[in-house]
Short mmCIF file of C-alpha atoms in Angstrom, two decimals:
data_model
loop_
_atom_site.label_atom_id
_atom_site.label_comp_id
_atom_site.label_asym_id
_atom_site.label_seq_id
_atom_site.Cartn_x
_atom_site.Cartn_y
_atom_site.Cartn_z
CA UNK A 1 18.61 2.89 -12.60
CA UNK A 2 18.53 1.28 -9.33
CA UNK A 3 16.54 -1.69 -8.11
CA UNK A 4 15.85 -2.52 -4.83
CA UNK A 5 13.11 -4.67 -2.19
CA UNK A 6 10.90 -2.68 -0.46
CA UNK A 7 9.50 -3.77 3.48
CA UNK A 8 6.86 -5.77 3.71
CA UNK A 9 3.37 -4.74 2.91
CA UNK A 10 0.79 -4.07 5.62
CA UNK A 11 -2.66 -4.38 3.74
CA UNK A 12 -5.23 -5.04 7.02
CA UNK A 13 -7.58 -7.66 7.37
CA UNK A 14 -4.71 -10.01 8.61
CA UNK A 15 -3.15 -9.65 5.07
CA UNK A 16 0.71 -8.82 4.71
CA UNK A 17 2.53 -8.80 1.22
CA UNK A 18 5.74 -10.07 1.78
CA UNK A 19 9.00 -8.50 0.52
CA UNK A 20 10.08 -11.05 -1.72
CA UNK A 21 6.85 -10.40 -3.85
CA UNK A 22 7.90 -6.71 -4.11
CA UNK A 23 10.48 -4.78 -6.02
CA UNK A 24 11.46 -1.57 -6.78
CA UNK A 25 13.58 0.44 -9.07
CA UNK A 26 13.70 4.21 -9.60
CA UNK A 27 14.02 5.98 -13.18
CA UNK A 28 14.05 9.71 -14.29
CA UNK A 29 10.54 11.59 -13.78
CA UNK A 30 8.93 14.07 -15.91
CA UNK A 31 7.30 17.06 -14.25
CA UNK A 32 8.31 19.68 -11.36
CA UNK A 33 11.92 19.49 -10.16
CA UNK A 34 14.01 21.94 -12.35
CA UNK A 35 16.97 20.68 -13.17
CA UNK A 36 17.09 18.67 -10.68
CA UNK A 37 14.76 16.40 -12.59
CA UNK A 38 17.07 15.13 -15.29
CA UNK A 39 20.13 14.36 -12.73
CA UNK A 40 17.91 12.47 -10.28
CA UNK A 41 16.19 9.58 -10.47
CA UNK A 42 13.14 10.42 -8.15
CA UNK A 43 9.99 8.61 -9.87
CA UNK A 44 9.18 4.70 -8.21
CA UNK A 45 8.32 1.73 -10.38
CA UNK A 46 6.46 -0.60 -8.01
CA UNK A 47 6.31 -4.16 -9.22
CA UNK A 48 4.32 -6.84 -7.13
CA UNK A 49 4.48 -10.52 -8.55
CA UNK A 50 0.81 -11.01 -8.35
CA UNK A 51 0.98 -14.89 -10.09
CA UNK A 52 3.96 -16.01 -7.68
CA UNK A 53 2.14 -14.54 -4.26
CA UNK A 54 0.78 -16.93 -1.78
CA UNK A 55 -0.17 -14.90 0.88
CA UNK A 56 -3.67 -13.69 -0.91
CA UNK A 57 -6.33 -16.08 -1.70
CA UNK A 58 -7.59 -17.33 -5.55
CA UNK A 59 -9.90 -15.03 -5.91
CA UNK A 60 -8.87 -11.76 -4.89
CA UNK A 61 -5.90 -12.20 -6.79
CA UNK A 62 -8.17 -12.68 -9.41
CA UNK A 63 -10.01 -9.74 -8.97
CA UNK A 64 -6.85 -7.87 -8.51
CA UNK A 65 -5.95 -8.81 -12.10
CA UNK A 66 -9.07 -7.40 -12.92
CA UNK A 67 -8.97 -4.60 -10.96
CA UNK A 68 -4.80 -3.51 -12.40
CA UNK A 69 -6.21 -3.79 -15.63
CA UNK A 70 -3.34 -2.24 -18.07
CA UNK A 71 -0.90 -1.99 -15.15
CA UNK A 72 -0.51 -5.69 -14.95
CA UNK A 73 1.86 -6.69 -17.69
CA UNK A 74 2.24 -9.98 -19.55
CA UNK A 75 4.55 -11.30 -17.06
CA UNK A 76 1.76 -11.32 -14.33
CA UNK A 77 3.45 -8.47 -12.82
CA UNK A 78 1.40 -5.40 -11.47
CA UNK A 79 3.68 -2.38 -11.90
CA UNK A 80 3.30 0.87 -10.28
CA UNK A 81 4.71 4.59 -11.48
CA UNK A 82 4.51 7.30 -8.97
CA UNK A 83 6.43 9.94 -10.12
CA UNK A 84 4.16 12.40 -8.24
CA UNK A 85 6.28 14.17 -6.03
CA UNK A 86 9.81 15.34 -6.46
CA UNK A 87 11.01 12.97 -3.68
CA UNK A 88 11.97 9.64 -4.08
CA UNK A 89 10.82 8.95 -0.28
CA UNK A 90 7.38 10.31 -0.93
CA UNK A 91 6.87 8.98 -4.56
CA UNK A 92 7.88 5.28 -2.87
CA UNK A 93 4.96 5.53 -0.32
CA UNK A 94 2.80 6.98 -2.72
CA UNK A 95 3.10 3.65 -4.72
CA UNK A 96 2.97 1.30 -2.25
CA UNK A 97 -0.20 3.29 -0.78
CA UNK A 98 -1.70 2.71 -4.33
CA UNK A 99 -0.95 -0.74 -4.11
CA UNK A 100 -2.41 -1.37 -0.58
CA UNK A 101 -5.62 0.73 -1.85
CA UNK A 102 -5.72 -1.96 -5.10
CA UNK A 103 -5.09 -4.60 -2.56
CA UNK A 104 -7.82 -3.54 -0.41
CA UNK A 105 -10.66 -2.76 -3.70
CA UNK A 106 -9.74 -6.29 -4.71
CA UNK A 107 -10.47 -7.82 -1.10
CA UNK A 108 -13.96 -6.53 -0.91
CA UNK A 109 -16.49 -9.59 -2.53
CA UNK A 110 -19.03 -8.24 -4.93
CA UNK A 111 -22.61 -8.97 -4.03
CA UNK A 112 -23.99 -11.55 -5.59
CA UNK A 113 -26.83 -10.81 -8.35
CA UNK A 114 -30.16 -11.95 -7.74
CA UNK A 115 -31.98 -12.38 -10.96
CA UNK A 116 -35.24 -10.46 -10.72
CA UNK A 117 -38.06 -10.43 -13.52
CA UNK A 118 -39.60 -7.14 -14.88
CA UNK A 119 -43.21 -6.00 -13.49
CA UNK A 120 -46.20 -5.56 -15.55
CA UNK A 121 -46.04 -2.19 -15.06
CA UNK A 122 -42.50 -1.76 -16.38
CA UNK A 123 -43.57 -3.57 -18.88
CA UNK A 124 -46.10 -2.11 -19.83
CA UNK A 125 -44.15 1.34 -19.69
CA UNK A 126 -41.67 0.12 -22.04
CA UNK A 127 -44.28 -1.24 -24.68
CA UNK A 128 -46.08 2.08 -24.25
CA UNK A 129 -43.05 4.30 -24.93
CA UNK A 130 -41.86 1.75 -28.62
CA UNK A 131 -45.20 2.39 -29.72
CA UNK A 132 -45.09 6.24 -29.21
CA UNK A 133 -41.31 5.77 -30.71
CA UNK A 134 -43.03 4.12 -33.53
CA UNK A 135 -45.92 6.89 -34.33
CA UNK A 136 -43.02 9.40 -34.17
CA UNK A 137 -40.54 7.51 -37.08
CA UNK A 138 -44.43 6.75 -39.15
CA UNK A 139 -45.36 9.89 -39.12
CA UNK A 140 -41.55 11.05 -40.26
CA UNK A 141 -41.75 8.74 -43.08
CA UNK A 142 -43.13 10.35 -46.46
CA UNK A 143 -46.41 8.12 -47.96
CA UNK A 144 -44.61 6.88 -51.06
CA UNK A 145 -42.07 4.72 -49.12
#
């Protein structure tokens, strides 16, 4: 298995990932490739140190967490597996695309809520529609109950 450091990441917005956060190492792949596939070790396991970054602020690497869900492990590690293609080249810029893409989900801010309260017609709709529920399960019910 070999490890490596891939170049630093290009995400937009003025935001670059740098190398030292990255790391890569390449293992055996399942899928097409012959026989190729058990000789060569073609499939990319992208890790990015999301905990020890500094370059992104608090709270996207917050929702970045979020975001990775089961791909970021204990470790505070977000790890990648592209085994996609039967390239090592093109399975390496498919995850660090995926990344950047992550990267880029995580940078957008979610609107805030603004707590609204129900209108009289909704709720009148909604009492309208138990009580109908509630003819339907009396009538259903047998007299001796």
């Amino acid at each position: 298995m070999a490890e490596g450091r891939s170049a630093p990441l290009e995400i937009g917005q003025g935001i670059v990932i740098p190398a030292e956060d990255l790391s890569e190492s390449f293992v055996r792949a399942s899928g097409p490739g012959g026989q190729n596939v058990n000789k060569v070790a073609t499939a990319v396991q992208l890790r990015f140190q999301l905990h020890a970054n500094r370059t992104l602020p608090e709270d996207v690497k917050q929702r970045l967490g979020r975001l990775a869900g089961s791909r970021l492990t204990l470790s505070g590690e977000i790890l990648i597996q592209a085994d996609r293609f039967r390239t090592q080249e093109r399975n390496r810029q498919d995850a660090l695309e995926r990344l950047a893409a992550l990267v880029r989900k995580a940078l957008e801010r979610p609107k805030p809520r603004k707590a609204t309260r129900p209108t009289r017609g909704s709720k009148e709709r909604r009492l309208a529609s138990k009580k109908q529920r509630s003819a339907v399960k009396r009538l259903r019910s047998s007299a001796d109950d």
